[in-house]
Structure formats: structure tokens, C-alpha cells
């Protein structure tokens, strides 16, 4: 399984590095059954994160025809109300960073990945907002960071209050550290629980929460 981790200007480093290490570890434990790659929509380049002086290098282009899994991170930026900010300050807000990512080839490439039966798309934190704001999650259950709920509500996606949501070829997770839980769920689902357990032991981390999916009985009461 080739997992491509997408970088875009202003990405959140933890959204990338945490699930990357989980899947890289799974590859180490399975003699290469999982391969990991840092990519961007533009191809190989140094990509600045939303944290000052922190960047990662994309070594290849995002390619839905090659990838079995595409992982989208969220962004790091200002959380202030844009109404009282200068133009320069507004440009550093998370919505502005996400909108700039949407102005690249990224939405088209993610759409191509979702249209390909062999490819999974997983989004961490605000990464699900990129999918939803691109119109690629209409009517689909997704989760995101709680501060992104307002942006999500206007996209036609169905918000689910869960740490990880599995909707088949589209998997999403909430804020930042939930990328660990998303990645471990992917390892369990795609490679197997014995490898997922071994990764937990290697990283000294136990997965949190229940993975939501539209299966099983429906609760009689909305809590």
C-alpha cells in the first residue's frame, strides 16, 4: 500500500508526522507492505508549514493513479475573527490558508482519488474541510476539529461528533492528535489487527475513542 501524505503551504506538521510515523512503522513491521511518501499538488518542493521555521520536503507529486491512500492534513494559522484584522493578518487565518489550498490543483486531484475505487482518502483535522469545501463530501458523514464546525456546516457534508469517522473510501478525524487514531484504524482495517497492535506497542500509544461508521443499530435517543 502506497500512502501519499499531502503537503500544502500552511499545513499542520503534527497532522502529517503523527499518521506518517504510524504507517511508516506498519511498513517496517511488514517488510514493506506499507510505503509512505510526502507529496504536494505541485510536485517535489520545500513546503512551509503553518509554524514558523518548520517545513517538510515533498519528494513527489500527488498522484491518485499511484496512491492507495491519500492523507490530507489541516492547517495552522490565526483563529481570530477576520472582521477586525488587517489584510495581512486575514491571510494568516486558517480559512484563508485552506482557501489558498483550494486554489491549487489539490481539489481536482483529491476528487480523482475519490473517484478511483482503489484509492482511499483520509483527512486529519481541517483536512476534511478541504474535501468538504471542494464539494467532495456532500451528504457524506465527516468529522473535523471542533473549531471548524461552522465552516463545515455550509458545505453539505454531514457532521458527526466522533474522533474518527469511517465512510468507506473517505475517512476523517478530529483535531490534531486524532491523526494517530485514524492511522491506527487504517492499519487495522487494511493490514490487520496484529500489525496495528504491534504499532501501538512500538509507539507506546493506545488508540482512543470508537470509530464511527454508518453500520449497526441506530440509537433511539439523540444525545
mmCIF file of C-alpha atoms in Angstrom, residues 45-216:
data_model
loop_
_atom_site.group_PDB
_atom_site.id
_atom_site.type_symbol
_atom_site.label_atom_id
_atom_site.label_comp_id
_atom_site.label_asym_id
_atom_site.label_seq_id
_atom_site.Cartn_x
_atom_site.Cartn_y
_atom_site.Cartn_z
ATOM 1 C CA UNK A 45 9.414 21.156 -3.386
ATOM 2 C CA UNK A 46 10.107 22.500 0.080
ATOM 3 C CA UNK A 47 6.711 23.195 1.673
ATOM 4 C CA UNK A 48 6.400 25.668 4.569
ATOM 5 C CA UNK A 49 4.086 24.646 7.384
ATOM 6 C CA UNK A 50 1.942 26.995 9.418
ATOM 7 C CA UNK A 51 4.611 27.025 12.134
ATOM 8 C CA UNK A 52 7.477 29.463 11.741
ATOM 9 C CA UNK A 53 10.719 27.867 10.509
ATOM 10 C CA UNK A 54 9.155 24.416 10.119
ATOM 11 C CA UNK A 55 8.915 22.904 6.654
ATOM 12 C CA UNK A 56 8.902 19.474 5.052
ATOM 13 C CA UNK A 57 10.095 18.441 1.615
ATOM 14 C CA UNK A 58 7.668 16.874 -0.827
ATOM 15 C CA UNK A 59 9.613 14.299 -2.829
ATOM 16 C CA UNK A 60 6.937 13.595 -5.443
ATOM 17 C CA UNK A 61 3.663 14.840 -6.900
ATOM 18 C CA UNK A 62 0.293 13.760 -5.553
ATOM 19 C CA UNK A 63 -0.788 11.043 -7.977
ATOM 20 C CA UNK A 64 -4.185 9.329 -7.461
ATOM 21 C CA UNK A 65 -3.231 6.743 -10.075
ATOM 22 C CA UNK A 66 -0.280 5.599 -7.928
ATOM 23 C CA UNK A 67 -1.593 6.124 -4.411
ATOM 24 C CA UNK A 68 -3.598 3.544 -2.500
ATOM 25 C CA UNK A 69 -4.092 6.093 0.285
ATOM 26 C CA UNK A 70 -4.066 9.900 0.195
ATOM 27 C CA UNK A 71 -3.739 11.638 3.581
ATOM 28 C CA UNK A 72 -4.762 15.310 3.862
ATOM 29 C CA UNK A 73 -3.679 17.405 6.861
ATOM 30 C CA UNK A 74 -5.264 20.545 8.220
ATOM 31 C CA UNK A 75 -3.649 23.950 8.631
ATOM 32 C CA UNK A 76 -2.033 26.046 11.363
ATOM 33 C CA UNK A 77 -2.982 29.729 11.445
ATOM 34 C CA UNK A 78 -4.711 32.563 13.225
ATOM 35 C CA UNK A 79 -8.059 31.822 14.857
ATOM 36 C CA UNK A 80 -9.145 35.444 15.367
ATOM 37 C CA UNK A 81 -12.339 36.888 13.907
ATOM 38 C CA UNK A 82 -11.255 38.137 10.448
ATOM 39 C CA UNK A 83 -13.571 41.162 10.717
ATOM 40 C CA UNK A 84 -11.114 43.050 12.924
ATOM 41 C CA UNK A 85 -7.907 42.027 11.155
ATOM 42 C CA UNK A 86 -5.748 43.712 8.573
ATOM 43 C CA UNK A 87 -5.431 42.150 5.122
ATOM 44 C CA UNK A 88 -2.052 40.657 6.056
ATOM 45 C CA UNK A 89 -3.466 39.222 9.275
ATOM 46 C CA UNK A 90 -6.505 37.758 7.469
ATOM 47 C CA UNK A 91 -4.145 36.000 5.073
ATOM 48 C CA UNK A 92 -2.713 34.108 8.060
ATOM 49 C CA UNK A 93 -6.076 32.755 9.264
ATOM 50 C CA UNK A 94 -6.905 29.078 8.835
ATOM 51 C CA UNK A 95 -9.849 29.724 6.440
ATOM 52 C CA UNK A 96 -7.561 31.831 4.218
ATOM 53 C CA UNK A 97 -4.884 29.124 4.208
ATOM 54 C CA UNK A 98 -7.457 26.469 3.288
ATOM 55 C CA UNK A 99 -8.895 28.649 0.522
ATOM 56 C CA UNK A 100 -5.414 29.064 -0.980
ATOM 57 C CA UNK A 101 -5.005 25.286 -0.942
ATOM 58 C CA UNK A 102 -8.329 25.042 -2.784
ATOM 59 C CA UNK A 103 -6.966 27.386 -5.467
ATOM 60 C CA UNK A 104 -4.326 24.814 -6.413
ATOM 61 C CA UNK A 105 -4.730 21.518 -8.257
ATOM 62 C CA UNK A 106 -5.362 19.819 -4.902
ATOM 63 C CA UNK A 107 -9.215 19.631 -5.116
ATOM 64 C CA UNK A 108 -9.056 18.118 -8.604
ATOM 65 C CA UNK A 109 -6.507 15.528 -7.503
ATOM 66 C CA UNK A 110 -8.441 14.622 -4.345
ATOM 67 C CA UNK A 111 -11.593 14.336 -6.457
ATOM 68 C CA UNK A 112 -9.767 11.970 -8.798
ATOM 69 C CA UNK A 113 -8.652 9.901 -5.803
ATOM 70 C CA UNK A 114 -12.222 9.619 -4.516
ATOM 71 C CA UNK A 115 -13.422 8.654 -7.999
ATOM 72 C CA UNK A 116 -10.922 5.799 -8.136
ATOM 73 C CA UNK A 117 -12.221 2.635 -6.399
ATOM 74 C CA UNK A 118 -8.716 1.510 -5.477
ATOM 75 C CA UNK A 119 -7.789 4.703 -3.594
ATOM 76 C CA UNK A 120 -8.706 5.753 -0.055
ATOM 77 C CA UNK A 121 -8.734 9.362 1.120
ATOM 78 C CA UNK A 122 -8.095 10.118 4.796
ATOM 79 C CA UNK A 123 -8.273 13.631 6.254
ATOM 80 C CA UNK A 124 -6.942 14.811 9.601
ATOM 81 C CA UNK A 125 -8.400 17.806 11.432
ATOM 82 C CA UNK A 126 -9.009 20.637 8.929
ATOM 83 C CA UNK A 127 -8.066 18.353 6.050
ATOM 84 C CA UNK A 128 -11.700 17.261 5.988
ATOM 85 C CA UNK A 129 -12.636 20.912 5.388
ATOM 86 C CA UNK A 130 -10.582 20.873 2.190
ATOM 87 C CA UNK A 131 -12.583 17.871 0.986
ATOM 88 C CA UNK A 132 -15.905 19.381 2.069
ATOM 89 C CA UNK A 133 -15.224 22.918 0.793
ATOM 90 C CA UNK A 134 -14.268 21.425 -2.573
ATOM 91 C CA UNK A 135 -17.770 19.921 -2.771
ATOM 92 C CA UNK A 136 -16.443 16.369 -2.491
ATOM 93 C CA UNK A 137 -18.263 15.356 0.710
ATOM 94 C CA UNK A 138 -21.859 16.401 0.080
ATOM 95 C CA UNK A 139 -24.205 14.179 2.072
ATOM 96 C CA UNK A 140 -21.308 12.178 3.466
ATOM 97 C CA UNK A 141 -20.551 11.751 7.194
ATOM 98 C CA UNK A 142 -17.344 13.513 8.211
ATOM 99 C CA UNK A 143 -15.722 14.954 11.306
ATOM 100 C CA UNK A 144 -13.253 17.765 11.811
ATOM 101 C CA UNK A 145 -11.697 19.920 14.528
ATOM 102 C CA UNK A 146 -14.484 21.418 16.643
ATOM 103 C CA UNK A 147 -13.373 24.938 15.690
ATOM 104 C CA UNK A 148 -14.028 24.100 12.041
ATOM 105 C CA UNK A 149 -17.627 23.028 12.557
ATOM 106 C CA UNK A 150 -19.048 26.339 11.295
ATOM 107 C CA UNK A 151 -17.084 26.120 8.047
ATOM 108 C CA UNK A 152 -18.160 22.509 7.607
ATOM 109 C CA UNK A 153 -21.868 23.166 8.128
ATOM 110 C CA UNK A 154 -22.199 25.174 4.922
ATOM 111 C CA UNK A 155 -20.673 22.531 2.656
ATOM 112 C CA UNK A 156 -23.437 19.926 2.538
ATOM 113 C CA UNK A 157 -21.375 17.394 4.471
ATOM 114 C CA UNK A 158 -22.990 15.571 7.399
ATOM 115 C CA UNK A 159 -21.081 16.377 10.573
ATOM 116 C CA UNK A 160 -20.578 13.501 13.009
ATOM 117 C CA UNK A 161 -19.321 14.210 16.517
ATOM 118 C CA UNK A 162 -16.723 11.437 16.674
ATOM 119 C CA UNK A 163 -12.950 11.239 16.891
ATOM 120 C CA UNK A 164 -12.714 9.122 13.716
ATOM 121 C CA UNK A 165 -15.365 8.595 11.035
ATOM 122 C CA UNK A 166 -15.065 5.739 8.511
ATOM 123 C CA UNK A 167 -17.222 6.167 5.420
ATOM 124 C CA UNK A 168 -15.589 3.549 3.246
ATOM 125 C CA UNK A 169 -13.250 5.320 0.841
ATOM 126 C CA UNK A 170 -13.346 8.566 2.858
ATOM 127 C CA UNK A 171 -12.061 8.572 6.436
ATOM 128 C CA UNK A 172 -11.845 11.688 8.601
ATOM 129 C CA UNK A 173 -10.668 12.550 12.087
ATOM 130 C CA UNK A 174 -10.996 15.436 14.535
ATOM 131 C CA UNK A 175 -8.297 17.691 15.918
ATOM 132 C CA UNK A 176 -4.580 17.149 15.529
ATOM 133 C CA UNK A 177 -3.643 14.126 17.694
ATOM 134 C CA UNK A 178 -6.611 12.168 16.320
ATOM 135 C CA UNK A 179 -4.420 11.546 13.281
ATOM 136 C CA UNK A 180 -2.764 8.828 15.350
ATOM 137 C CA UNK A 181 -6.113 7.125 15.909
ATOM 138 C CA UNK A 182 -7.088 7.466 12.251
ATOM 139 C CA UNK A 183 -3.821 5.935 11.095
ATOM 140 C CA UNK A 184 -4.022 3.031 13.557
ATOM 141 C CA UNK A 185 -7.585 2.343 12.401
ATOM 142 C CA UNK A 186 -6.347 2.293 8.797
ATOM 143 C CA UNK A 187 -3.572 -0.148 9.701
ATOM 144 C CA UNK A 188 -6.051 -2.408 11.496
ATOM 145 C CA UNK A 189 -8.566 -2.208 8.633
ATOM 146 C CA UNK A 190 -6.185 -2.594 5.711
ATOM 147 C CA UNK A 191 -3.263 -4.626 7.144
ATOM 148 C CA UNK A 192 -4.721 -6.341 10.201
ATOM 149 C CA UNK A 193 -5.163 -6.027 13.973
ATOM 150 C CA UNK A 194 -1.960 -7.878 14.860
ATOM 151 C CA UNK A 195 0.144 -5.335 12.993
ATOM 152 C CA UNK A 196 -1.931 -2.448 14.413
ATOM 153 C CA UNK A 197 -1.342 -3.784 17.932
ATOM 154 C CA UNK A 198 2.389 -4.090 17.259
ATOM 155 C CA UNK A 199 2.475 -0.472 16.041
ATOM 156 C CA UNK A 200 0.695 0.616 19.245
ATOM 157 C CA UNK A 201 3.342 -1.166 21.267
ATOM 158 C CA UNK A 202 6.209 0.285 19.241
ATOM 159 C CA UNK A 203 4.921 3.846 19.543
ATOM 160 C CA UNK A 204 3.709 3.412 23.151
ATOM 161 C CA UNK A 205 0.300 4.814 22.221
ATOM 162 C CA UNK A 206 -3.164 3.301 22.659
ATOM 163 C CA UNK A 207 -5.868 4.315 20.201
ATOM 164 C CA UNK A 208 -8.622 6.490 21.679
ATOM 165 C CA UNK A 209 -12.358 6.514 21.073
ATOM 166 C CA UNK A 210 -14.746 4.499 18.908
ATOM 167 C CA UNK A 211 -14.527 4.691 15.135
ATOM 168 C CA UNK A 212 -17.946 5.807 13.859
ATOM 169 C CA UNK A 213 -19.438 4.225 10.756
ATOM 170 C CA UNK A 214 -22.981 4.000 9.384
ATOM 171 C CA UNK A 215 -23.436 0.393 10.461
ATOM 172 C CA UNK A 216 -25.326 -1.415 13.205
#
